[in-house]
């Protein structure tokens, strides 16, 4: 008999600091004016290009983002700096990714009615890991007093959903009994706050989900009916930061060591890819797209999500069918679809069906179909 698995708890954690589009653009535009003044001679000689200002109206229209939570406001809003202040911590202090993961995990564990020691598998997954080793997941395991084993993994913006596949398999196979999946995304650290095309995209957040076999799940948990993952190589969303950068000192601080993308191309390619992937998966489970009560989609761009939902349903989605959290959180990478799930699930009745889907760098897509118990 197949063992069924359910999401029994979900938690999120965000920093208290919030930055609006207006504040962000004021700092960015001050930096642009300063840079243009500094390079005036080179610009006049045609050796440098005049930088253009950013606008809050463009940001909201192009992305749906109005605010983002960030670890540090001061550094981002300082035109002399344009990088957040996130001081290194000594090795005997909890790392920031561990701190954020633990805060989200505590909420998820409380909802599941569990303690740290009840967990025997932790996967920490995000788009940028803070260090090479020891795994931050093992630090989280230690902080929570969990047993079993823990490890880190990274699949860009699909880092919250790919581990759902792995943990579901582990629980079914019996190699773990209760799993905690955590996604600390300190996106402000890898965003290029001086890049007009992308300076507004990211926000910081952490998410966590607890997975258990359905026989031990509480009422109201979300049974996993199916998980499907895919990947196909693309360089359109990229970050070349890595441990080999120091071996080429002349290039180690180039902008490609931060997030960069061909945003329009990503938009055009991901919309049909994600929509058909979701459709094929739910149809393979014998479910008609209209029977899905809620689509918790990856939160990168509001126009993109509207189009994906429209392609799935063959009509525009109502806001409650595919809720968006971009306005308040920005793009929090892998945390986005789980934040949407966390904030927009309490009203669903027993038997309601939902889809959690992430898509992003790689490209990578993972789709999780759930039913409320
Ligand atoms: N302020 C004002 N204008 C801006 C601007 C800014 N910050 N950034 C770009 N523009 C201008 C461009 O110069 C361009 O002007 P033009 O038409 O005169 O040439 C115009 O706005 C459109 O630029 P474009 O880059 O085509 O915008 P877009 O509508 O594609 O929106 C993104 C940009 C990034 C919001 C959008 O492409 C996107 O979200 N793509 C998906 C990205 C994604 O999912 N990535 C995954 C990340 S993890």
Short mmCIF file of C-alpha atoms and ligand atoms in Angstrom, two decimals:
data_model
loop_
_atom_site.label_atom_id
_atom_site.label_comp_id
_atom_site.label_asym_id
_atom_site.label_seq_id
_atom_site.Cartn_x
_atom_site.Cartn_y
_atom_site.Cartn_z
CA UNK A 1 0.00 0.00 0.00
CA UNK A 2 1.31 3.49 -0.85
CA UNK A 3 2.02 5.66 2.15
CA UNK A 4 0.41 9.07 1.78
CA UNK A 5 2.14 12.23 2.88
CA UNK A 6 0.73 15.61 3.94
CA UNK A 7 1.92 19.14 4.63
CA UNK A 8 0.98 19.48 8.29
CA UNK A 9 2.57 22.82 9.12
CA UNK A 10 3.72 25.99 7.39
CA UNK A 11 5.61 29.02 8.67
CA UNK A 12 7.10 32.24 7.37
CA UNK A 13 9.50 34.82 8.71
CA UNK A 14 10.29 38.25 7.31
CA UNK A 15 12.52 41.06 8.57
CA UNK A 16 10.67 44.04 10.11
CA UNK A 17 12.26 46.55 7.71
CA UNK A 18 10.18 47.44 4.67
CA UNK A 19 11.26 49.49 1.63
CA UNK A 20 8.70 51.08 -0.72
CA UNK A 21 9.21 51.64 -4.45
CA UNK A 22 9.34 55.38 -3.79
CA UNK A 23 12.14 55.06 -1.25
CA UNK A 24 14.03 52.64 -3.47
CA UNK A 25 13.81 54.88 -6.54
CA UNK A 26 14.81 58.00 -4.57
CA UNK A 27 18.05 56.26 -3.55
CA UNK A 28 18.61 54.69 -6.97
CA UNK A 29 18.03 57.97 -8.80
CA UNK A 30 20.39 59.86 -6.46
CA UNK A 31 23.01 57.21 -7.25
CA UNK A 32 22.33 57.57 -11.02
CA UNK A 33 22.76 61.37 -10.89
CA UNK A 34 25.95 61.00 -8.90
CA UNK A 35 27.35 58.40 -11.33
CA UNK A 36 26.42 60.51 -14.36
CA UNK A 37 28.19 63.53 -12.80
CA UNK A 38 31.23 61.44 -11.93
CA UNK A 39 31.52 60.10 -15.47
CA UNK A 40 30.39 63.29 -17.27
CA UNK A 41 33.59 63.57 -19.33
CA UNK A 42 33.48 59.92 -20.42
CA UNK A 43 29.79 60.29 -21.33
CA UNK A 44 30.51 63.45 -23.36
CA UNK A 45 33.33 61.60 -25.15
CA UNK A 46 30.99 58.71 -25.97
CA UNK A 47 33.05 56.32 -23.81
CA UNK A 48 30.30 55.73 -21.24
CA UNK A 49 26.52 55.65 -21.45
CA UNK A 50 24.23 58.02 -19.58
CA UNK A 51 22.43 56.05 -16.86
CA UNK A 52 18.65 56.38 -16.75
CA UNK A 53 16.50 56.86 -13.66
CA UNK A 54 14.02 54.32 -12.31
CA UNK A 55 10.36 54.94 -11.54
CA UNK A 56 7.90 53.59 -8.95
CA UNK A 57 5.09 53.62 -11.55
CA UNK A 58 7.12 51.39 -13.92
CA UNK A 59 8.01 48.98 -11.13
CA UNK A 60 4.42 48.47 -10.00
CA UNK A 61 3.09 48.14 -13.54
CA UNK A 62 5.86 45.81 -14.79
CA UNK A 63 6.06 43.58 -11.71
CA UNK A 64 3.19 44.17 -9.27
CA UNK A 65 5.72 44.92 -6.52
CA UNK A 66 5.06 47.83 -4.13
CA UNK A 67 7.12 46.92 -1.05
CA UNK A 68 9.77 44.43 -0.01
CA UNK A 69 11.03 43.31 3.40
CA UNK A 70 14.79 43.59 3.78
CA UNK A 71 17.31 42.66 6.47
CA UNK A 72 18.88 46.14 6.21
CA UNK A 73 17.38 49.34 4.79
CA UNK A 74 20.24 51.74 5.43
CA UNK A 75 22.83 50.25 3.07
CA UNK A 76 20.33 49.76 0.26
CA UNK A 77 19.01 53.32 0.55
CA UNK A 78 22.44 54.93 0.83
CA UNK A 79 23.45 56.20 -2.66
CA UNK A 80 27.08 56.05 -1.53
CA UNK A 81 26.78 52.32 -0.81
CA UNK A 82 23.84 50.52 -2.54
CA UNK A 83 24.56 47.26 -0.68
CA UNK A 84 22.88 46.11 2.56
CA UNK A 85 24.88 46.00 5.80
CA UNK A 86 24.80 42.38 6.95
CA UNK A 87 27.81 41.99 9.24
CA UNK A 88 29.59 38.64 9.35
CA UNK A 89 28.95 36.71 12.54
CA UNK A 90 31.55 34.79 14.52
CA UNK A 91 31.56 31.00 13.94
CA UNK A 92 30.11 30.35 17.40
CA UNK A 93 27.06 32.57 16.70
CA UNK A 94 23.99 31.37 14.78
CA UNK A 95 24.29 32.26 11.08
CA UNK A 96 21.66 34.57 9.60
CA UNK A 97 20.23 31.91 7.26
CA UNK A 98 19.92 29.53 10.21
CA UNK A 99 18.22 32.26 12.27
CA UNK A 100 15.65 32.96 9.55
CA UNK A 101 15.06 29.26 8.86
CA UNK A 102 14.56 28.52 12.57
CA UNK A 103 12.07 31.39 12.97
CA UNK A 104 9.95 30.06 10.07
CA UNK A 105 10.39 26.47 11.26
CA UNK A 106 9.06 27.29 14.74
CA UNK A 107 5.76 28.49 13.28
CA UNK A 108 5.51 25.42 11.01
CA UNK A 109 6.29 23.04 13.87
CA UNK A 110 3.77 24.75 16.17
CA UNK A 111 1.06 24.39 13.53
CA UNK A 112 1.91 20.70 13.11
CA UNK A 113 1.87 20.28 16.91
CA UNK A 114 5.46 19.00 16.85
CA UNK A 115 8.78 19.79 18.55
CA UNK A 116 12.22 19.87 16.97
CA UNK A 117 13.07 16.39 18.26
CA UNK A 118 10.11 14.92 16.35
CA UNK A 119 11.86 15.72 13.04
CA UNK A 120 14.35 13.30 11.48
CA UNK A 121 14.96 14.92 8.08
CA UNK A 122 15.73 18.59 7.42
CA UNK A 123 16.38 19.95 3.95
CA UNK A 124 17.43 23.59 3.76
CA UNK A 125 17.05 24.80 0.20
CA UNK A 126 17.38 28.26 -1.30
CA UNK A 127 18.68 30.10 -4.33
CA UNK A 128 21.92 31.27 -2.63
CA UNK A 129 23.54 29.33 0.18
CA UNK A 130 25.41 31.48 2.67
CA UNK A 131 28.48 29.24 2.89
CA UNK A 132 29.98 26.08 1.45
CA UNK A 133 29.98 24.03 4.65
CA UNK A 134 29.04 22.91 7.23
CA UNK A 135 25.53 22.65 5.78
CA UNK A 136 23.28 25.37 7.21
CA UNK A 137 20.62 22.65 7.47
CA UNK A 138 22.77 20.86 10.06
CA UNK A 139 23.02 24.10 12.04
CA UNK A 140 19.20 24.31 11.92
CA UNK A 141 18.99 20.64 13.03
CA UNK A 142 21.24 21.48 15.99
CA UNK A 143 19.30 24.65 16.89
CA UNK A 144 15.97 22.80 16.90
CA UNK A 145 17.27 19.67 18.62
CA UNK A 146 16.15 17.52 15.68
CA UNK A 147 17.47 14.03 15.03
CA UNK A 148 18.10 12.08 11.82
CA UNK A 149 19.95 13.89 9.07
CA UNK A 150 20.00 17.27 7.35
CA UNK A 151 21.50 18.77 4.23
CA UNK A 152 21.45 21.82 1.94
CA UNK A 153 20.42 21.98 -1.67
CA UNK A 154 19.80 24.68 -4.27
CA UNK A 155 17.54 24.82 -7.33
CA UNK A 156 17.03 28.58 -7.79
CA UNK A 157 13.44 29.69 -7.26
CA UNK A 158 12.22 26.07 -7.19
CA UNK A 159 14.17 25.40 -4.01
CA UNK A 160 11.05 25.08 -1.83
CA UNK A 161 9.16 22.64 -4.04
CA UNK A 162 11.91 20.29 -5.28
CA UNK A 163 12.58 19.19 -1.67
CA UNK A 164 8.86 18.40 -1.29
CA UNK A 165 9.42 15.72 -3.95
CA UNK A 166 12.49 14.38 -2.13
CA UNK A 167 10.89 14.42 1.33
CA UNK A 168 7.66 12.82 0.05
CA UNK A 169 9.74 9.99 -1.45
CA UNK A 170 11.75 9.63 1.78
CA UNK A 171 8.61 9.43 3.93
CA UNK A 172 7.01 6.94 1.55
CA UNK A 173 10.16 4.80 1.44
CA UNK A 174 10.55 4.93 5.22
CA UNK A 175 13.99 6.58 5.25
CA UNK A 176 12.49 9.41 7.33
CA UNK A 177 9.32 9.78 9.41
CA UNK A 178 8.85 13.56 9.68
CA UNK A 179 10.54 16.14 7.47
CA UNK A 180 11.12 19.85 7.89
CA UNK A 181 11.89 21.85 4.74
CA UNK A 182 13.24 25.37 5.23
CA UNK A 183 13.96 28.15 2.73
CA UNK A 184 15.82 31.17 4.07
CA UNK A 185 16.08 33.62 1.16
CA UNK A 186 18.25 36.65 1.99
CA UNK A 187 17.80 37.98 -1.56
CA UNK A 188 18.98 41.52 -0.71
CA UNK A 189 22.52 40.15 -0.44
CA UNK A 190 22.67 38.99 -4.06
CA UNK A 191 20.53 41.67 -5.72
CA UNK A 192 22.30 44.32 -7.81
CA UNK A 193 20.83 47.48 -6.28
CA UNK A 194 22.48 49.59 -9.02
CA UNK A 195 20.89 47.70 -11.94
CA UNK A 196 17.84 49.60 -13.25
CA UNK A 197 16.35 46.45 -14.82
CA UNK A 198 16.33 44.43 -11.61
CA UNK A 199 16.98 46.68 -8.57
CA UNK A 200 13.32 46.49 -7.48
CA UNK A 201 12.71 42.76 -7.77
CA UNK A 202 13.79 41.09 -4.56
CA UNK A 203 12.75 40.91 -0.92
CA UNK A 204 13.98 38.84 2.03
CA UNK A 205 11.91 36.07 3.65
CA UNK A 206 12.13 32.53 4.99
CA UNK A 207 9.54 29.78 4.74
CA UNK A 208 9.15 26.33 6.26
CA UNK A 209 6.87 23.34 5.79
CA UNK A 210 6.51 20.15 7.82
CA UNK A 211 5.73 16.89 6.02
CA UNK A 212 4.27 13.83 7.77
CA UNK A 213 2.57 10.62 6.78
CA UNK A 214 -1.17 11.18 6.57
CA UNK A 215 -1.94 8.71 9.37
CA UNK A 216 -0.22 11.07 11.85
CA UNK A 217 -1.45 14.29 10.21
CA UNK A 218 -3.81 16.66 12.01
CA UNK A 219 -7.21 17.53 10.49
CA UNK A 220 -6.87 20.42 8.05
CA UNK A 221 -3.48 19.25 6.78
CA UNK A 222 -2.84 19.25 3.02
CA UNK A 223 -2.40 15.76 1.61
CA UNK A 224 0.06 15.59 -1.28
CA UNK A 225 -1.69 13.99 -4.26
CA UNK A 226 1.30 14.34 -6.58
CA UNK A 227 4.62 16.11 -7.10
CA UNK A 228 6.31 16.55 -10.45
CA UNK A 229 9.65 18.28 -11.18
CA UNK A 230 11.35 19.30 -14.42
CA UNK A 231 14.42 21.21 -15.51
CA UNK A 232 15.76 22.47 -18.81
CA UNK A 233 19.00 24.43 -19.15
CA UNK A 234 18.90 28.20 -19.63
CA UNK A 235 21.35 31.04 -18.83
CA UNK A 236 18.60 33.66 -18.85
CA UNK A 237 18.58 33.89 -15.03
CA UNK A 238 22.12 33.66 -13.77
CA UNK A 239 24.58 34.45 -10.99
CA UNK A 240 28.25 33.51 -11.47
CA UNK A 241 29.24 33.96 -7.83
CA UNK A 242 31.22 31.02 -6.55
CA UNK A 243 34.31 29.75 -4.81
CA UNK A 244 36.46 29.95 -7.95
CA UNK A 245 35.92 33.74 -8.30
CA UNK A 246 39.01 34.47 -6.17
CA UNK A 247 41.15 32.67 -8.74
CA UNK A 248 40.44 35.41 -11.29
CA UNK A 249 40.85 38.61 -9.20
CA UNK A 250 40.29 40.98 -12.12
CA UNK A 251 36.76 39.68 -12.66
CA UNK A 252 35.69 38.69 -9.18
CA UNK A 253 33.70 41.88 -8.51
CA UNK A 254 32.04 42.09 -11.92
CA UNK A 255 28.22 42.49 -11.92
CA UNK A 256 27.76 38.90 -13.15
CA UNK A 257 28.71 37.82 -9.60
CA UNK A 258 25.26 39.11 -8.59
CA UNK A 259 21.79 38.26 -9.94
CA UNK A 260 21.23 39.16 -13.60
CA UNK A 261 18.67 38.09 -16.12
CA UNK A 262 17.14 38.56 -19.56
CA UNK A 263 13.80 39.38 -17.92
CA UNK A 264 11.68 39.72 -21.03
CA UNK A 265 12.98 36.41 -22.42
CA UNK A 266 12.35 34.70 -19.08
CA UNK A 267 8.82 36.03 -19.11
CA UNK A 268 8.13 34.78 -22.65
CA UNK A 269 9.66 31.34 -22.13
CA UNK A 270 8.43 30.54 -18.63
CA UNK A 271 4.75 31.44 -19.13
CA UNK A 272 4.00 28.66 -21.68
CA UNK A 273 6.40 26.22 -20.02
CA UNK A 274 4.88 26.56 -16.54
CA UNK A 275 1.26 26.64 -17.76
CA UNK A 276 1.60 23.45 -19.82
CA UNK A 277 3.59 21.71 -17.07
CA UNK A 278 0.89 22.43 -14.48
CA UNK A 279 -1.90 21.44 -16.87
CA UNK A 280 -0.26 18.13 -17.86
CA UNK A 281 0.38 17.23 -14.24
CA UNK A 282 -3.12 17.88 -12.94
CA UNK A 283 -4.67 16.13 -15.95
CA UNK A 284 -2.39 13.12 -15.36
CA UNK A 285 -3.91 12.98 -11.86
CA UNK A 286 -7.38 12.97 -13.43
CA UNK A 287 -8.18 16.50 -12.24
CA UNK A 288 -9.80 19.18 -14.37
CA UNK A 289 -8.12 22.63 -13.91
CA UNK A 290 -11.49 24.17 -12.93
CA UNK A 291 -11.65 21.75 -9.97
CA UNK A 292 -8.52 23.27 -8.45
CA UNK A 293 -9.68 25.75 -5.83
CA UNK A 294 -6.38 27.59 -5.49
CA UNK A 295 -3.18 28.08 -7.47
CA UNK A 296 -0.29 29.19 -5.24
CA UNK A 297 2.14 30.18 -7.97
CA UNK A 298 5.75 31.30 -7.71
CA UNK A 299 5.80 35.04 -7.04
CA UNK A 300 8.18 36.65 -9.55
CA UNK A 301 5.90 38.87 -11.57
CA UNK A 302 2.17 39.61 -11.29
CA UNK A 303 1.60 39.86 -15.07
CA UNK A 304 3.34 36.53 -15.55
CA UNK A 305 1.13 34.87 -12.92
CA UNK A 306 -2.05 36.31 -14.44
CA UNK A 307 -1.05 34.93 -17.84
CA UNK A 308 -0.13 31.49 -16.49
CA UNK A 309 -3.43 31.21 -14.61
CA UNK A 310 -5.30 32.39 -17.70
CA UNK A 311 -3.63 29.73 -19.86
CA UNK A 312 -4.46 27.01 -17.33
CA UNK A 313 -8.10 28.01 -16.86
CA UNK A 314 -8.79 29.30 -20.38
CA UNK A 315 -10.15 32.50 -18.76
CA UNK A 316 -8.81 35.20 -16.42
CA UNK A 317 -8.43 33.90 -12.85
CA UNK A 318 -10.26 35.55 -9.96
CA UNK A 319 -7.80 36.96 -7.42
CA UNK A 320 -8.80 34.30 -4.85
CA UNK A 321 -8.04 31.52 -7.37
CA UNK A 322 -4.41 32.54 -7.90
CA UNK A 323 -3.53 34.86 -5.01
CA UNK A 324 -0.54 37.17 -5.34
CA UNK A 325 1.71 38.36 -2.52
CA UNK A 326 4.16 40.30 -4.71
CA UNK A 327 2.81 43.70 -3.70
CA UNK A 328 3.84 43.32 -0.05
CA UNK A 329 6.83 40.94 -0.28
CA UNK A 330 8.42 41.38 -3.73
CA UNK A 331 10.08 38.34 -5.28
CA UNK A 332 11.38 36.21 -2.41
CA UNK A 333 12.67 33.46 -4.74
CA UNK A 334 11.79 29.98 -3.49
CA UNK A 335 9.84 31.38 -0.53
CA UNK A 336 7.22 33.05 -2.80
CA UNK A 337 4.83 30.18 -3.56
CA UNK A 338 5.00 29.01 0.08
CA UNK A 339 4.20 32.54 1.34
CA UNK A 340 1.17 32.56 -1.00
CA UNK A 341 0.18 29.14 0.40
CA UNK A 342 0.77 30.28 3.99
CA UNK A 343 -1.26 33.49 3.68
CA UNK A 344 -4.11 32.18 1.48
CA UNK A 345 -5.24 28.72 2.64
CA UNK A 346 -7.16 29.09 5.92
CA UNK A 347 -10.53 29.61 4.17
CA UNK A 348 -10.33 26.35 2.17
CA UNK A 349 -12.82 23.62 3.14
CA UNK A 350 -11.95 19.97 3.66
CA UNK A 351 -11.65 18.32 0.23
CA UNK A 352 -10.50 21.54 -1.50
CA UNK A 353 -7.77 21.06 -4.10
CA UNK A 354 -4.73 23.26 -4.60
CA UNK A 355 -1.54 23.57 -6.62
CA UNK A 356 1.76 24.92 -5.30
CA UNK A 357 4.04 25.64 -8.25
CA UNK A 358 7.45 27.26 -8.44
CA UNK A 359 9.41 28.16 -11.54
CA UNK A 360 12.71 29.91 -12.02
CA UNK A 361 16.43 29.70 -12.63
CA UNK A 362 17.70 26.58 -14.29
CA UNK A 363 15.05 26.67 -15.73
CA UNK A 364 13.38 24.57 -13.05
CA UNK A 365 9.70 23.92 -12.30
CA UNK A 366 8.10 21.84 -9.56
CA UNK A 367 4.39 21.33 -9.14
CA UNK A 368 2.72 20.01 -5.98
CA UNK A 369 -0.97 19.07 -6.02
CA UNK A 370 -2.64 18.99 -2.59
CA UNK A 371 -6.04 18.23 -1.07
CA UNK A 372 -7.17 19.66 2.25
CA UNK A 373 -7.99 16.93 4.75
N1 LIG B 1 12.24 52.18 -14.39
C1 LIG B 1 11.69 52.75 -15.50
N2 LIG B 1 11.75 52.18 -16.72
C2 LIG B 1 12.39 51.00 -16.82
C3 LIG B 1 12.98 50.37 -15.72
C4 LIG B 1 12.90 51.01 -14.47
N3 LIG B 1 13.43 50.48 -13.38
N4 LIG B 1 13.53 49.21 -16.13
C5 LIG B 1 13.29 49.10 -17.43
N5 LIG B 1 12.61 50.20 -17.87
C6 LIG B 1 12.15 50.50 -19.23
C7 LIG B 1 13.09 49.90 -20.28
O1 LIG B 1 14.15 50.77 -20.55
C8 LIG B 1 12.15 49.74 -21.46
O2 LIG B 1 12.02 50.98 -22.09
P1 LIG B 1 11.82 51.06 -23.70
O3 LIG B 1 10.52 50.35 -23.96
O4 LIG B 1 11.78 52.53 -23.96
O5 LIG B 1 13.00 50.35 -24.30
C9 LIG B 1 10.80 49.42 -20.81
O6 LIG B 1 10.89 49.89 -19.46
C10 LIG B 1 10.45 47.95 -20.81
O7 LIG B 1 11.59 47.21 -20.31
P2 LIG B 1 11.55 45.64 -20.17
O8 LIG B 1 12.86 45.18 -19.61
O9 LIG B 1 11.08 45.04 -21.45
O10 LIG B 1 10.43 45.51 -19.04
P3 LIG B 1 9.47 44.31 -18.76
O11 LIG B 1 8.09 44.76 -19.01
O12 LIG B 1 9.94 43.05 -19.37
O13 LIG B 1 9.61 44.16 -17.17
C11 LIG B 1 10.67 42.65 -15.63
C12 LIG B 1 10.86 43.80 -16.60
C13 LIG B 1 12.03 42.26 -15.08
C14 LIG B 1 9.78 43.14 -14.50
C15 LIG B 1 9.98 41.48 -16.35
O14 LIG B 1 10.63 41.19 -17.56
C16 LIG B 1 9.96 40.20 -15.53
O15 LIG B 1 9.56 40.17 -14.39
N6 LIG B 1 10.33 39.09 -16.15
C17 LIG B 1 10.28 37.78 -15.51
C18 LIG B 1 11.46 37.67 -14.66
C19 LIG B 1 11.47 36.47 -13.77
O16 LIG B 1 10.49 35.81 -13.51
N7 LIG B 1 12.64 36.24 -13.28
C20 LIG B 1 12.86 35.26 -12.32
C21 LIG B 1 13.62 35.96 -11.28
S1 LIG B 1 14.00 34.88 -9.99
#
